[in-house]
JSON list of C-alpha atoms in Angstrom, two decimals:
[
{"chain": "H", "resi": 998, "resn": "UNK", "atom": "CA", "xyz": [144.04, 91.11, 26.82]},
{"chain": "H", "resi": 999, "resn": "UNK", "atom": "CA", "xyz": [146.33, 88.29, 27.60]},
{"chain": "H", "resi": 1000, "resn": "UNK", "atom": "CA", "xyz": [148.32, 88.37, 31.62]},
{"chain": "H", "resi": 1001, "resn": "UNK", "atom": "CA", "xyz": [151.52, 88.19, 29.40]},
{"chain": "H", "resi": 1002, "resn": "UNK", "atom": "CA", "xyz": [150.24, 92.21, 28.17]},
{"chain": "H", "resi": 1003, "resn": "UNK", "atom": "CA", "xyz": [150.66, 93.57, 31.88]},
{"chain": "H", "resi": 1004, "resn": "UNK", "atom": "CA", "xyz": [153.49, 96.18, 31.77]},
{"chain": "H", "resi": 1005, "resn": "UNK", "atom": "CA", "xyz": [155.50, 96.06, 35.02]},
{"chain": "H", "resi": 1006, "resn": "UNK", "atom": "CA", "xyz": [154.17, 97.92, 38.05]},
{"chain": "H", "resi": 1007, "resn": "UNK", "atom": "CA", "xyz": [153.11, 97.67, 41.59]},
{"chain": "H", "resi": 1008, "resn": "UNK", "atom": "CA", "xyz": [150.46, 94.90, 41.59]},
{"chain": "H", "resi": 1009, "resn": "UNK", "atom": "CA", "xyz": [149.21, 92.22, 43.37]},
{"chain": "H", "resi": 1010, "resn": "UNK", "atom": "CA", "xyz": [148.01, 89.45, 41.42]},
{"chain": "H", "resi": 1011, "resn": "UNK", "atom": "CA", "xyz": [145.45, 86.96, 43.54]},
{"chain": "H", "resi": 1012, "resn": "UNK", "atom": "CA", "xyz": [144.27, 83.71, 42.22]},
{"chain": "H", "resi": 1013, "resn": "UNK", "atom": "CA", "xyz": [140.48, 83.01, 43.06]},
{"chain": "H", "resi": 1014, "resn": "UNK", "atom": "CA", "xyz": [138.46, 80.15, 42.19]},
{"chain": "H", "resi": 1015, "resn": "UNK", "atom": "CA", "xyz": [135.38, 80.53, 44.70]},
{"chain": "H", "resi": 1016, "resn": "UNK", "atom": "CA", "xyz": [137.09, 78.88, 47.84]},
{"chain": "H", "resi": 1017, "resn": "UNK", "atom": "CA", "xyz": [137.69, 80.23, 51.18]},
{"chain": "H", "resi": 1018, "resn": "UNK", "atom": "CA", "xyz": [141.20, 80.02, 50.56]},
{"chain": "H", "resi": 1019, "resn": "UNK", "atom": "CA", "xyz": [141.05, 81.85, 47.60]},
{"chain": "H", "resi": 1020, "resn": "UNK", "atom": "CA", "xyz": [138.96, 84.39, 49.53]},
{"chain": "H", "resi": 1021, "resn": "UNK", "atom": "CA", "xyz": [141.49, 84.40, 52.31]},
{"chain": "H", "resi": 1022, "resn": "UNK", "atom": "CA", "xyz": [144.28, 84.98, 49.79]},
{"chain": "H", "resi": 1023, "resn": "UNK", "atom": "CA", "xyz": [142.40, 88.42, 48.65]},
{"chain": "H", "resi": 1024, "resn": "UNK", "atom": "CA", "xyz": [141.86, 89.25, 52.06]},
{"chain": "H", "resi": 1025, "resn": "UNK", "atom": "CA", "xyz": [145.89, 88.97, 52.72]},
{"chain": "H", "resi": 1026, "resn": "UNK", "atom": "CA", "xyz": [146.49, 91.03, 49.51]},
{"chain": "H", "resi": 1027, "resn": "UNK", "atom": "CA", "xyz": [144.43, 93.82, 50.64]},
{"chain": "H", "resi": 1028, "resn": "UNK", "atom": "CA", "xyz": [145.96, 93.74, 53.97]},
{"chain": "H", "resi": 1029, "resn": "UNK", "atom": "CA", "xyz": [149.51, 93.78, 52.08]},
{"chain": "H", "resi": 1030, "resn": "UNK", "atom": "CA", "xyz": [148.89, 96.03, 49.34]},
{"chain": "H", "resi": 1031, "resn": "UNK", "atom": "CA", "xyz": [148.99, 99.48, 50.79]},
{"chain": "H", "resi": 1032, "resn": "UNK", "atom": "CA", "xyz": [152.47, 98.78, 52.45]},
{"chain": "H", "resi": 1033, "resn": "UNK", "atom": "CA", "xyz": [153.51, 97.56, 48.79]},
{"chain": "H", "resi": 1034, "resn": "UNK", "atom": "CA", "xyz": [152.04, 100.90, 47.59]},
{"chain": "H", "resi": 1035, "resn": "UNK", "atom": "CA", "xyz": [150.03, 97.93, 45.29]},
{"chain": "H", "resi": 1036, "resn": "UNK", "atom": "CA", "xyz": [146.76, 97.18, 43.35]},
{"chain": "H", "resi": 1037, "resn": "UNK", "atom": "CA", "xyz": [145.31, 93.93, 43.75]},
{"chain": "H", "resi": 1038, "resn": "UNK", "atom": "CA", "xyz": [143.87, 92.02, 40.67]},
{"chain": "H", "resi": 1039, "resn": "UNK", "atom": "CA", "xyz": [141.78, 89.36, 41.62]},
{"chain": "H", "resi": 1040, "resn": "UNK", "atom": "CA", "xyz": [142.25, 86.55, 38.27]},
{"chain": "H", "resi": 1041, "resn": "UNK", "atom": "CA", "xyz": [140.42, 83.73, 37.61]},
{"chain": "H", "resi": 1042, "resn": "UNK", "atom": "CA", "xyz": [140.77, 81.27, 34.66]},
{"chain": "H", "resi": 1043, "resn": "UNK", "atom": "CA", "xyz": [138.57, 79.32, 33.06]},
{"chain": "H", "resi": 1044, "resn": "UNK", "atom": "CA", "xyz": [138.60, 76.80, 30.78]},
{"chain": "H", "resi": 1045, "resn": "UNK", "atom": "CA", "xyz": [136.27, 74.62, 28.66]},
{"chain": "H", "resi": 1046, "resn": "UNK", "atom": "CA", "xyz": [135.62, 71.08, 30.81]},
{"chain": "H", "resi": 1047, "resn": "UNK", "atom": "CA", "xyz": [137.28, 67.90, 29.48]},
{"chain": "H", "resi": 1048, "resn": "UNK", "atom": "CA", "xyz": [133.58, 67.20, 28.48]},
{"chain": "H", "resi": 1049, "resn": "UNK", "atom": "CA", "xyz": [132.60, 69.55, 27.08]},
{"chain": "H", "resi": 1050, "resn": "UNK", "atom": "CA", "xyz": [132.38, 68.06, 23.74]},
{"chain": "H", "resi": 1051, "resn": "UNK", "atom": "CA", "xyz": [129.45, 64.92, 25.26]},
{"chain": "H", "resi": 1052, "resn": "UNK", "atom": "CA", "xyz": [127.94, 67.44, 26.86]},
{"chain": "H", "resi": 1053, "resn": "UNK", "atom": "CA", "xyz": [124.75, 69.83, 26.09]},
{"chain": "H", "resi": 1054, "resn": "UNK", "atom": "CA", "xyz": [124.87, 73.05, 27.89]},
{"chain": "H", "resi": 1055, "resn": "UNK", "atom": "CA", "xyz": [122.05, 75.16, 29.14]},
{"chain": "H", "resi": 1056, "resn": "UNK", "atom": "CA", "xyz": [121.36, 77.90, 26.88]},
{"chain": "H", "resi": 1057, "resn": "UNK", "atom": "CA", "xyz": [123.45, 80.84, 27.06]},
{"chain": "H", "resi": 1058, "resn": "UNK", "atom": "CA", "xyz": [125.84, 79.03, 29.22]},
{"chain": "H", "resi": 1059, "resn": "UNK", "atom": "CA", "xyz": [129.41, 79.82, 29.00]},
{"chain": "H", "resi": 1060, "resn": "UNK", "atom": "CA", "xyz": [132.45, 79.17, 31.03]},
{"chain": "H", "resi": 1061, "resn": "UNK", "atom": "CA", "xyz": [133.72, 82.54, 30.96]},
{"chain": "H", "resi": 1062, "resn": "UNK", "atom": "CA", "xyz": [130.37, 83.95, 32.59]},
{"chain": "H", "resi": 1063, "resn": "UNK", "atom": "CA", "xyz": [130.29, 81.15, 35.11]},
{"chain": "H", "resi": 1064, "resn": "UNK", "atom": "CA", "xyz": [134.37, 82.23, 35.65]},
{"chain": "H", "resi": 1065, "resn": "UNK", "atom": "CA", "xyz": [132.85, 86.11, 36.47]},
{"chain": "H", "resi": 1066, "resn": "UNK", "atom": "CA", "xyz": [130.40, 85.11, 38.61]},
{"chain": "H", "resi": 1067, "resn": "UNK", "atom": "CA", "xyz": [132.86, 83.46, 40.75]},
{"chain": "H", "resi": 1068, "resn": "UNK", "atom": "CA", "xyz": [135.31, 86.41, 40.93]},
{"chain": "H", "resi": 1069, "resn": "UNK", "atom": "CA", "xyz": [132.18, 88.51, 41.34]},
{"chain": "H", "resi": 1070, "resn": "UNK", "atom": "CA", "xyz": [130.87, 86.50, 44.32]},
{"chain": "H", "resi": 1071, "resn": "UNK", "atom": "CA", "xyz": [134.55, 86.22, 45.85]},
{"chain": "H", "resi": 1072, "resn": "UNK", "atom": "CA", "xyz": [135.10, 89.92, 45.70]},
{"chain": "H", "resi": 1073, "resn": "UNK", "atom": "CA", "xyz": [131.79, 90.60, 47.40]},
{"chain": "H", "resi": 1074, "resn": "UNK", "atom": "CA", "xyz": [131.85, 88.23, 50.12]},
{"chain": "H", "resi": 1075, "resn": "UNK", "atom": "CA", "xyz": [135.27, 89.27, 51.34]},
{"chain": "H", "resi": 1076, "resn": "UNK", "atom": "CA", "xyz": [135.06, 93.45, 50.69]},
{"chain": "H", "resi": 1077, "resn": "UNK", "atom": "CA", "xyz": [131.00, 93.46, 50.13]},
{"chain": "H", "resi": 1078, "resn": "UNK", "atom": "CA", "xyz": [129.87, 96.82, 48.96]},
{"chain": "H", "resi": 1079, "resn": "UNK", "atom": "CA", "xyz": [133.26, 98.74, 50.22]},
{"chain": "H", "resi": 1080, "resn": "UNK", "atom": "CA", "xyz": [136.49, 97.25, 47.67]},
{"chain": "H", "resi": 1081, "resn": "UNK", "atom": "CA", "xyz": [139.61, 98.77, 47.68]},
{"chain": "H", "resi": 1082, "resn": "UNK", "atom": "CA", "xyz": [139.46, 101.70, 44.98]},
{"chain": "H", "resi": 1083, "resn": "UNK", "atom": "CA", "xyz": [142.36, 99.97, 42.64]},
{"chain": "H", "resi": 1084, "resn": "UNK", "atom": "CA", "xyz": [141.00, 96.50, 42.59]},
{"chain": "H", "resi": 1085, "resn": "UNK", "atom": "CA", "xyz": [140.69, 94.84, 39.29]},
{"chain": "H", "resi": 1086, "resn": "UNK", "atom": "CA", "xyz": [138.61, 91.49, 38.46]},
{"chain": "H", "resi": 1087, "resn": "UNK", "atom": "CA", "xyz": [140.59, 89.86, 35.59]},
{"chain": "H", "resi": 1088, "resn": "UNK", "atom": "CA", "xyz": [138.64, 86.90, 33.63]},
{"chain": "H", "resi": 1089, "resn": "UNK", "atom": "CA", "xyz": [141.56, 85.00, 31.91]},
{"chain": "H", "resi": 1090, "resn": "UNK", "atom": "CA", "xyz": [141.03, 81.79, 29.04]},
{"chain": "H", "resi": 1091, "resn": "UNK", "atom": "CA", "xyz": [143.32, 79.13, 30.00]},
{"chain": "H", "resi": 1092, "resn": "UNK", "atom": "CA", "xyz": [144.54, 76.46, 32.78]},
{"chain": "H", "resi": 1093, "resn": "UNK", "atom": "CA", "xyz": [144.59, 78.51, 36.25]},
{"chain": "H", "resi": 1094, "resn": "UNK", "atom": "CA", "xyz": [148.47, 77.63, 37.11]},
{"chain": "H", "resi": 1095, "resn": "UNK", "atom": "CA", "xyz": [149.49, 79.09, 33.20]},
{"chain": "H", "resi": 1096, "resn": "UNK", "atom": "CA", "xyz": [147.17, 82.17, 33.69]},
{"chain": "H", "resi": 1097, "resn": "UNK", "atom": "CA", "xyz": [148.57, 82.84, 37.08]},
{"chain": "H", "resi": 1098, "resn": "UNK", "atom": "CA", "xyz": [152.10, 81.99, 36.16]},
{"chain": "H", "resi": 1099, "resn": "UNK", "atom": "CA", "xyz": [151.99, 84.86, 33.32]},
{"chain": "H", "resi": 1100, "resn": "UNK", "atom": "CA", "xyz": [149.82, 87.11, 35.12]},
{"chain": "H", "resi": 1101, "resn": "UNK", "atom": "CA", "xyz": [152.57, 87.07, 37.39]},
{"chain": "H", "resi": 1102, "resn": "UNK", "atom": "CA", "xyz": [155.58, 88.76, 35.17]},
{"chain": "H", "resi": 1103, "resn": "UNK", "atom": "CA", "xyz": [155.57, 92.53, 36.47]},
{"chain": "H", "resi": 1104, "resn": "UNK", "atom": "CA", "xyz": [153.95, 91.92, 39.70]},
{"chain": "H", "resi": 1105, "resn": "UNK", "atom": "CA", "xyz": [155.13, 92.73, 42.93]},
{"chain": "H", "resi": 1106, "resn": "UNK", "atom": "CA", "xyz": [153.63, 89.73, 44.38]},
{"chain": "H", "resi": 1107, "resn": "UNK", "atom": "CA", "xyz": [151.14, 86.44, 43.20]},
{"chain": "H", "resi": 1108, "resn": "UNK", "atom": "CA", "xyz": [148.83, 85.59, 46.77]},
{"chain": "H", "resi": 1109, "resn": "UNK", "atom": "CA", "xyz": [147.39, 82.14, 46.25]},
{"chain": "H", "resi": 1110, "resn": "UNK", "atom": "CA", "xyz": [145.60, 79.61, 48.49]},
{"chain": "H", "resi": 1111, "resn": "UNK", "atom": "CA", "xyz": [146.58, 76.51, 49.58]},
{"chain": "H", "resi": 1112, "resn": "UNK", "atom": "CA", "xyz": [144.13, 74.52, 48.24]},
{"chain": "H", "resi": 1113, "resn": "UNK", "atom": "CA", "xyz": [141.19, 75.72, 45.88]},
{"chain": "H", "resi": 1114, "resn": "UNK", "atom": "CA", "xyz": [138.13, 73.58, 44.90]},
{"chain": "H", "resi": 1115, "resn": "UNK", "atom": "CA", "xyz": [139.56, 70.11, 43.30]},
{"chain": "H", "resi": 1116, "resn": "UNK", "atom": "CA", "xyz": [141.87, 67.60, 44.18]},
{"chain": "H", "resi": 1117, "resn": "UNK", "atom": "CA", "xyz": [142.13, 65.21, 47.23]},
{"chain": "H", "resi": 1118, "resn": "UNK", "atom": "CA", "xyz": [141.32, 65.85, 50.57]},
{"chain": "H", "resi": 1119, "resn": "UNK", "atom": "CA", "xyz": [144.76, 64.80, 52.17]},
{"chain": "H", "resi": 1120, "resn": "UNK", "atom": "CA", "xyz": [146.69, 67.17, 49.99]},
{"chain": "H", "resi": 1121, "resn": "UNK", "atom": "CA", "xyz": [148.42, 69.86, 51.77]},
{"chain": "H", "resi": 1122, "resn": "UNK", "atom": "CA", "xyz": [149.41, 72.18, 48.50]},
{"chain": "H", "resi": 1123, "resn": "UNK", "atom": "CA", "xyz": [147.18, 71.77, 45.63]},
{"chain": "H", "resi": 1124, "resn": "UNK", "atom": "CA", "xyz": [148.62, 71.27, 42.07]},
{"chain": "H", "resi": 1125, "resn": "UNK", "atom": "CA", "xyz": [147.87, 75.25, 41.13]},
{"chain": "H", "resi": 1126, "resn": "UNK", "atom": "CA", "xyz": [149.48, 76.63, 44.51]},
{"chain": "H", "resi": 1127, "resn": "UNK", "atom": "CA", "xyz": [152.45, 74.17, 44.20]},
{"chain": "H", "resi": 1128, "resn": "UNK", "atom": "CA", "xyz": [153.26, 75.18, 40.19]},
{"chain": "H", "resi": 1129, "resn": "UNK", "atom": "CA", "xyz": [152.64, 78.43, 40.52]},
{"chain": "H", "resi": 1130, "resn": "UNK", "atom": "CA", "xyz": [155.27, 78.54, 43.60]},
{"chain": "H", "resi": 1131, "resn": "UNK", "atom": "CA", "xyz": [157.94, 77.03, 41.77]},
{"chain": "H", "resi": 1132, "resn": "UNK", "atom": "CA", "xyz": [157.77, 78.66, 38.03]},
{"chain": "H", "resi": 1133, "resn": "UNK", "atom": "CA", "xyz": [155.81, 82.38, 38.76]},
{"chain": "H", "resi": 1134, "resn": "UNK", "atom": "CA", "xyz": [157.52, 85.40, 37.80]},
{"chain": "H", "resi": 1135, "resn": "UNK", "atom": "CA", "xyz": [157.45, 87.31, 41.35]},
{"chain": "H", "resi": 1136, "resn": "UNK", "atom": "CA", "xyz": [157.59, 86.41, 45.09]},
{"chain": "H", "resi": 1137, "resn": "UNK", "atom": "CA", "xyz": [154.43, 84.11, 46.01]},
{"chain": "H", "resi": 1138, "resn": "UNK", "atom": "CA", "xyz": [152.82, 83.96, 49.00]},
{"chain": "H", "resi": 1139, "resn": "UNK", "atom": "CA", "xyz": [150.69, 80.49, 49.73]},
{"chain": "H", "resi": 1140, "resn": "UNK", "atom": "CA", "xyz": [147.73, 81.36, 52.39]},
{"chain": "H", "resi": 1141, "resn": "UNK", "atom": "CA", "xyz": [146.67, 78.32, 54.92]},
{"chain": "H", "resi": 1142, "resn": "UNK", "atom": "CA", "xyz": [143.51, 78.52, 56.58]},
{"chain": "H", "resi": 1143, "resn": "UNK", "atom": "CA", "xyz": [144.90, 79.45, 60.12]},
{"chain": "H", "resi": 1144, "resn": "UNK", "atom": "CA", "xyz": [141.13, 80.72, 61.39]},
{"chain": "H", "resi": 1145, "resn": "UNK", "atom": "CA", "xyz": [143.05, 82.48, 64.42]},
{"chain": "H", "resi": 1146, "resn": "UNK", "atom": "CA", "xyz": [145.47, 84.63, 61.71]},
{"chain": "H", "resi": 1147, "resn": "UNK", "atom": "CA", "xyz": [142.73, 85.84, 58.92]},
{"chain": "H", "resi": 1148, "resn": "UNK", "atom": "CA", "xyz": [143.98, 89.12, 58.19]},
{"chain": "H", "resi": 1149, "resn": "UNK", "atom": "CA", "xyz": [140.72, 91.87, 59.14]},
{"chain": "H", "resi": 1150, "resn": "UNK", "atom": "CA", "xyz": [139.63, 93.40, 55.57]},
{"chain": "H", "resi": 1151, "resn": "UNK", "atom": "CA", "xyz": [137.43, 95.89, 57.94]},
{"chain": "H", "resi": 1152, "resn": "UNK", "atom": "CA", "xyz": [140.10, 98.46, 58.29]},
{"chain": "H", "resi": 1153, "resn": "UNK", "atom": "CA", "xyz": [142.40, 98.02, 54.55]},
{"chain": "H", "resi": 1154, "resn": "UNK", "atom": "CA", "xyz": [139.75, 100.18, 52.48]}
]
């Protein structure tokens, strides 16, 4: 299944990638998706590293497992054993700001953070938050990491 094949309803799409941010941006869409009446689909992409061609991989190493781990991990460290009932971990093929740009069509709202893992330190909107602001499909909301505003996950599920 392709995020293009999502037919229009009440969902929150959040893009994780293993950083707080990403976590914080899962712990805003479960804090916003009851009043949207919303599911929240937690997406990550992954894609095959630039070299990946020089390089030998462990055995039974693949990018897409590493990509579920990550969503896995993410999920558990902001919900642990409690997640809300309609809460969907979506493994997508592809360059994060395309897979969250067409995961996007339908959705009540994309939640992204600021900054994931990558890029330069004196950035204030990574390249993924930034594209994804300008060209998704639905209203976007970019998280900071504001330690006194983290949204409390304790009392959405």
């Amino acid at each position: 299944m392709s995020p293009e094949s999502h037919p229009t309803d009440s969902r929150i799409v959040v893009g994780v990638d293993g950083s707080e941010q990403s976590e914080l941006a899962l712990r805003w869409a479960a804090r916003l998706a009851p009043s949207l009446d919303a599911r929240v689909e937690a997406v990550v992409a992954w894609h095959f590293p630039l070299g990946y061609i020089w390089a030998v991989p462990e055995d039974n190493w693949t990018p897409e497992d590493d990509a579920r781990r990550i969503v896995t991990a993410a999920v558990g460290t902001v919900f642990g054993s409690d997640p809300p009932a309609e809460l969907q971990m979506l493994v997508y093929q592809g360059m994060p700001a395309k897979v969250l740009k067409d995961a996007s069509v339908g959705a009540r709202m994309l939640i992204v953070g600021s900054r994931g893992h990558g890029g330069f330190a004196g950035l204030l909107l990574g390249s993924v938050s930034s594209t994804v602001a300008e060209h998704a499909h639905c209203p976007v909301l970019v998280v900071h990491p504001t330690p006194d505003r983290y949204p409390d996950t304790a009392s959405t599920g």
